[in-house]
Coordinates of N, CA, C and O in Angstrom, one line a residue:
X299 N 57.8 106.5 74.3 CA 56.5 106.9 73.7 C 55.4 106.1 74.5 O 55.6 104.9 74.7
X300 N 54.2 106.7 75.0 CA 53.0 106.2 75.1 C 52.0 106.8 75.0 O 51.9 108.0 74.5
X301 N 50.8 105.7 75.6 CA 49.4 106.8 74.7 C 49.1 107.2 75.9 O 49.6 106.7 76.9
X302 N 48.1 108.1 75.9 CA 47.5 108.3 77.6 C 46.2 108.0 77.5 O 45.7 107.9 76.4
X303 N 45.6 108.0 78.4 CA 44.5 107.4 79.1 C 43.6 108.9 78.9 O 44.1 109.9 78.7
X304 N 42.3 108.6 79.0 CA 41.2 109.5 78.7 C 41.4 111.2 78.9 O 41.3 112.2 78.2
X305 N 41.8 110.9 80.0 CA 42.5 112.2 81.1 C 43.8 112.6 80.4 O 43.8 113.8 80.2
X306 N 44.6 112.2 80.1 CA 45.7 113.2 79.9 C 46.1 113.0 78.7 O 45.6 112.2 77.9
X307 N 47.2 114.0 78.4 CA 47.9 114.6 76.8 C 48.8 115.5 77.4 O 48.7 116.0 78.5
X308 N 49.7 115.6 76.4 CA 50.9 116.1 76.6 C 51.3 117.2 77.6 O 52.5 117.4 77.9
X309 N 50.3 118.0 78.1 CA 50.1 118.7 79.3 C 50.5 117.5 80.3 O 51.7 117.3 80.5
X310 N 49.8 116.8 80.8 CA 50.0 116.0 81.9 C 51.2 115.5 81.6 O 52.1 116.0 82.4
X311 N 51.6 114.8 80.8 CA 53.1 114.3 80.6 C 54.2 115.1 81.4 O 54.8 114.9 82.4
X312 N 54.1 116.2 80.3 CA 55.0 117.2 80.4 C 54.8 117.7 82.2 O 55.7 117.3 82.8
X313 N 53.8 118.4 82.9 CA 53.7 118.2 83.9 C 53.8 117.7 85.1 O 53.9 118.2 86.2
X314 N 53.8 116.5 84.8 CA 54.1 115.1 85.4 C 55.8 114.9 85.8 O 56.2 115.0 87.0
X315 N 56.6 114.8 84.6 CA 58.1 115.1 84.6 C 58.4 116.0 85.2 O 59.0 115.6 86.3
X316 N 58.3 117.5 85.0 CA 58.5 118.4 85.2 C 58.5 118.7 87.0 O 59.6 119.2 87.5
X317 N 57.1 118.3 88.0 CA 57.2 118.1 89.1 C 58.0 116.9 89.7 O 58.7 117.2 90.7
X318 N 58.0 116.2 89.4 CA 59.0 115.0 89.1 C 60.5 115.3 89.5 O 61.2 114.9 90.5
X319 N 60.9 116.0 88.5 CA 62.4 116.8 88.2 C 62.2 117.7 89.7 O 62.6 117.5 90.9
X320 N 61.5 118.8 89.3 CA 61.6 119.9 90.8 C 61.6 119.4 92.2 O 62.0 120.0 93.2
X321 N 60.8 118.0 92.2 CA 60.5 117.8 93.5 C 62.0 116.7 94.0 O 62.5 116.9 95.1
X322 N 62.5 115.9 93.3 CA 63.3 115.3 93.4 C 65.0 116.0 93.6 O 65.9 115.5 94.3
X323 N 64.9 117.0 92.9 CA 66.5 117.9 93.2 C 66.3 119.1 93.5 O 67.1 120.0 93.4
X324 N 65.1 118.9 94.2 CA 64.6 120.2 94.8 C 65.1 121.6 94.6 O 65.8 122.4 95.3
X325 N 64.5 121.7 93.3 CA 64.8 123.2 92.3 C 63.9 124.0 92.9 O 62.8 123.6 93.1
X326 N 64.3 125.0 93.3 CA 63.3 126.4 93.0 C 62.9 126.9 92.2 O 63.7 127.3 91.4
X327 N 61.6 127.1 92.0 CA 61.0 127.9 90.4 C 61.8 129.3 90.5 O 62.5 129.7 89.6
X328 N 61.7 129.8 91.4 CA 62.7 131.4 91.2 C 63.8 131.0 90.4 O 64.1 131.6 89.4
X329 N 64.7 130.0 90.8 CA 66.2 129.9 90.0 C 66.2 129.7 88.4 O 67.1 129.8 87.6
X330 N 64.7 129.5 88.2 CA 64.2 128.8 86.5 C 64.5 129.8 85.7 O 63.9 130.9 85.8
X331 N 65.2 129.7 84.9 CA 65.5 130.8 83.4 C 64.3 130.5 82.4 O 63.7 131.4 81.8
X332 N 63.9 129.1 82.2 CA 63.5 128.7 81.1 C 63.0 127.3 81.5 O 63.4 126.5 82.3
X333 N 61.6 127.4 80.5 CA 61.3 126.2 80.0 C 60.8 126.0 78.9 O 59.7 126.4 78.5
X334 N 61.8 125.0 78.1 CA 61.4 124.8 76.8 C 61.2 123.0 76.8 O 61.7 122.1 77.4
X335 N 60.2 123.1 75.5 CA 59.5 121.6 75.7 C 59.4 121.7 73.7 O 58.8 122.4 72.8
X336 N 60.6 120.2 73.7 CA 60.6 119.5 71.9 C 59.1 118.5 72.3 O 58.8 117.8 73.2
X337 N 58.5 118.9 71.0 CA 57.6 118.3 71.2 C 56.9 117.9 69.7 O 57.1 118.7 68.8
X338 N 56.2 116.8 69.3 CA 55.7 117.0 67.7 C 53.9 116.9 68.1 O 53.1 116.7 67.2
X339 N 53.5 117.3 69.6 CA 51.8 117.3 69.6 C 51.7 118.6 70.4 O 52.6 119.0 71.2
X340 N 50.4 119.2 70.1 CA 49.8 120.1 70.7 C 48.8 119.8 71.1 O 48.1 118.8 71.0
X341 N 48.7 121.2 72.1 CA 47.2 121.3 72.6 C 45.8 121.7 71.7 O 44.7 121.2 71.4
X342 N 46.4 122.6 71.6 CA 45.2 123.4 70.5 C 46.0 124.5 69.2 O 46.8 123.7 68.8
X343 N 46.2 125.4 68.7 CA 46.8 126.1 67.9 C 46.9 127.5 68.5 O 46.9 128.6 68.0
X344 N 47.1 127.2 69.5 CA 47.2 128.9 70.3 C 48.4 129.0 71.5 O 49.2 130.0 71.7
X345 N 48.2 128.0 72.2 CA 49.5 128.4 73.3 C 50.0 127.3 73.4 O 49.3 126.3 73.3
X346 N 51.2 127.1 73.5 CA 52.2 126.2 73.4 C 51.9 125.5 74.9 O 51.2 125.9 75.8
X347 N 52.6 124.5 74.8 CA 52.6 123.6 76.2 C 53.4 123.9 77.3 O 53.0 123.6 78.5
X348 N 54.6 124.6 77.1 CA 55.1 125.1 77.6 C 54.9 126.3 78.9 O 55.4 126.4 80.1
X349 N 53.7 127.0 78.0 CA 53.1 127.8 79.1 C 51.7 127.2 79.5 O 50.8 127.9 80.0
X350 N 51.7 126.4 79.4 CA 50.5 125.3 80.4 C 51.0 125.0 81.4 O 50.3 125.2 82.4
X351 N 52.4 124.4 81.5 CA 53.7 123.7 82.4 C 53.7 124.8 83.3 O 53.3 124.7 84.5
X352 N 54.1 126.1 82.6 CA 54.0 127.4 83.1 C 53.4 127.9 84.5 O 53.9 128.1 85.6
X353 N 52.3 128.0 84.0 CA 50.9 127.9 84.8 C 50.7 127.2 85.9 O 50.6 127.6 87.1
X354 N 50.6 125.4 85.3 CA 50.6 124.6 86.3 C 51.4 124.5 87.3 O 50.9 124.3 88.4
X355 N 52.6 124.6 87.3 CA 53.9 124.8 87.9 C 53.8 126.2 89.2 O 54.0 126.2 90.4
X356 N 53.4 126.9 88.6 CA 53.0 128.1 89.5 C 51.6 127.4 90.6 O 51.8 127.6 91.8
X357 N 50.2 126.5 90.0 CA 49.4 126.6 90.6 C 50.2 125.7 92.0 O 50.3 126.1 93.2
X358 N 50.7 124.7 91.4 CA 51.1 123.5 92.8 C 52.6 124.6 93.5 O 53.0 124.4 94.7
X359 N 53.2 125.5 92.8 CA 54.4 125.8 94.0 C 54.4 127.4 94.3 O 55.3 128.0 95.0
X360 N 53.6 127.9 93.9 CA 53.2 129.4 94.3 C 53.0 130.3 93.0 O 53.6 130.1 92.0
X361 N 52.2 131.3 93.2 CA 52.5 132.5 92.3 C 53.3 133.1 92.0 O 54.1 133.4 92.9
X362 N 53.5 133.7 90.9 CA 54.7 134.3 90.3 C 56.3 133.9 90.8 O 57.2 134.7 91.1
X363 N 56.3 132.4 90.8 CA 57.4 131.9 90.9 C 58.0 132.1 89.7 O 59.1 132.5 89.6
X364 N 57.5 132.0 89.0 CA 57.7 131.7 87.6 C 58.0 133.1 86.3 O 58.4 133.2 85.2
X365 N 57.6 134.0 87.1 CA 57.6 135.4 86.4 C 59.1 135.7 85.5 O 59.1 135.9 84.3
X366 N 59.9 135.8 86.2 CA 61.1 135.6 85.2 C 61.6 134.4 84.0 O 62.6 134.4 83.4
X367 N 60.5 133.6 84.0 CA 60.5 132.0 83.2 C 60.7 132.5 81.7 O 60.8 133.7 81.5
X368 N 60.8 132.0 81.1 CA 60.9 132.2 79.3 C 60.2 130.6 78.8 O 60.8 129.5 78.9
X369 N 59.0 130.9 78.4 CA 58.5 129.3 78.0 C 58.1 129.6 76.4 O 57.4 130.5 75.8
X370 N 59.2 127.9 76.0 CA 58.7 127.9 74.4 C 58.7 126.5 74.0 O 59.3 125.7 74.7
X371 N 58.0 126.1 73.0 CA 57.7 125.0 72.3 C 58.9 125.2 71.6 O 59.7 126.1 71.6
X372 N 59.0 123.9 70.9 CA 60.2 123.6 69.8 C 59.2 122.6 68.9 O 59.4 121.4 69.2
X373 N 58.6 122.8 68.4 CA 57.5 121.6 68.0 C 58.3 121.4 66.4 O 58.3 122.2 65.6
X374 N 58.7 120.0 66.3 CA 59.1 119.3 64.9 C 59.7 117.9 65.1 O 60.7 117.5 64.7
X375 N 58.5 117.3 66.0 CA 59.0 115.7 66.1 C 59.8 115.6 66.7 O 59.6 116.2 67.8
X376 N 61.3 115.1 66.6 CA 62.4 114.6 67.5 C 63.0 115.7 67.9 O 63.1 116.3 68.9
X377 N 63.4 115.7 66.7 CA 64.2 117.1 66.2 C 64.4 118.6 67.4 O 65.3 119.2 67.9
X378 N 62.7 118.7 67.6 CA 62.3 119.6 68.3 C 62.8 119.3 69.9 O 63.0 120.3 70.7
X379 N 63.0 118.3 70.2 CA 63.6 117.7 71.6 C 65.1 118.5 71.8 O 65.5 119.2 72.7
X380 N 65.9 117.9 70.4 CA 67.2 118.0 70.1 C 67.7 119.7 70.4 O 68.5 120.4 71.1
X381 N 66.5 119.9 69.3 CA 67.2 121.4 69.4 C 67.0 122.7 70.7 O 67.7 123.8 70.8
X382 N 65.5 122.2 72.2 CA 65.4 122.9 73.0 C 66.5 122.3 73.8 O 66.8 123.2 74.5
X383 N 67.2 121.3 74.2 CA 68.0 121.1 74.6 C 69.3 121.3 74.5 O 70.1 121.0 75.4
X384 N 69.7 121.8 73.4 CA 71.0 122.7 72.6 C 70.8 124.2 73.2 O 71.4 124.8 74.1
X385 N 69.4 124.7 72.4 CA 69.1 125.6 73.3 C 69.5 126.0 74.4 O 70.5 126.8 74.6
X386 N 68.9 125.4 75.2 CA 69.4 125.6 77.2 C 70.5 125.1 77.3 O 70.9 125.4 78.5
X387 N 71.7 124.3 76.6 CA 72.8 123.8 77.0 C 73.8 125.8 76.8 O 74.4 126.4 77.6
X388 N 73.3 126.1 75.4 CA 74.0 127.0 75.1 C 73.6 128.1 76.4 O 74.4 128.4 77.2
X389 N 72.1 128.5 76.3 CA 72.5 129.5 77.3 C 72.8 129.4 78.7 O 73.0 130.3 79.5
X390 N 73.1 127.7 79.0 CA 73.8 127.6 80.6 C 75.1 128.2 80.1 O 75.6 129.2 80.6
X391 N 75.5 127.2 78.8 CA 77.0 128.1 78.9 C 77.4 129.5 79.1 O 78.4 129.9 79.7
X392 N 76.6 130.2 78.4 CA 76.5 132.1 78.6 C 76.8 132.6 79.8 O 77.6 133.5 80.0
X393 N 75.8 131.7 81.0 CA 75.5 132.1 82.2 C 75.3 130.9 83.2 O 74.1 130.5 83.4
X394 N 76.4 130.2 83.7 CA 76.2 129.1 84.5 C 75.8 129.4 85.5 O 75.6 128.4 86.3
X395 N 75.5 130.2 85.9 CA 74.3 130.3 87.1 C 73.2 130.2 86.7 O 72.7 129.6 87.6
X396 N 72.6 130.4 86.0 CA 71.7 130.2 85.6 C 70.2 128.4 85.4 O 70.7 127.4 85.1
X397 N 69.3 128.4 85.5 CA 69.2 127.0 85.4 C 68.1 127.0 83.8 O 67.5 128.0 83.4
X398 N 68.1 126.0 83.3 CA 67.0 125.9 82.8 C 66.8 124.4 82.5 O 67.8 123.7 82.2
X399 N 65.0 123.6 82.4 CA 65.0 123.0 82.2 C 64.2 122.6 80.9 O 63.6 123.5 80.2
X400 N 64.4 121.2 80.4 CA 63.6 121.0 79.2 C 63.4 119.8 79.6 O 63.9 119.0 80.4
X401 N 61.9 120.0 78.5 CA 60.9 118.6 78.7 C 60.8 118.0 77.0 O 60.9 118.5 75.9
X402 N 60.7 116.9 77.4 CA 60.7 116.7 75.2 C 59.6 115.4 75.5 O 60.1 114.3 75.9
X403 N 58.3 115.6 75.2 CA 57.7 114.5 74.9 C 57.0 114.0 73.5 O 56.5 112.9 73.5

């Protein structure tokens, strides 16, 4: 857990990681099934953080990388971590080619 500084909130976090992860095991956004992010804060009451990640992720590695993506919140404190990560465990199982990641801040 931390707090952030003037500038950022759970966008940044989540963003931060997320480039972090792609740049380090050098994923392709095309290979991305999914991004789901447990989370217990929001942005505002309208779009999940997920598709912020979404977006951002597209601006720094190209457009419509992301077009086949599936992005969702799981928002209920821990909990919400637990269960987008069950989530994507199950549907690797379905289809292990497949990738997806999760963020839980």
């Amino acid at each position: 857990m931390t707090f952030p500084d003037l500038y950022q909130d759970p966008v940044v976090f989540g963003a931060n990681a997320l480039t972090k992860l792609l740049i380090d095991h050098q994923i392709k956004l095309d290979e991305i099934a999914r991004i789901y992010v447990g989370t217990k804060s929001a942005i505002d009451n309208s779009n999940p953080i997920s598709s912020f990640l979404l977006k951002l992720m597209e601006h720094k590695f190209g457009e419509n990388t992301l077009s086949k993506c599936d992005a969702v919140d799981f928002v209920f404190a821990c909990i919400g971590g637990v269960d987008a990560i069950q989530n994507c465990i199950d549907f690797i199982h379905l289809d292990p080619t497949t990738k997806s990641n999760c963020c839980h801040n």
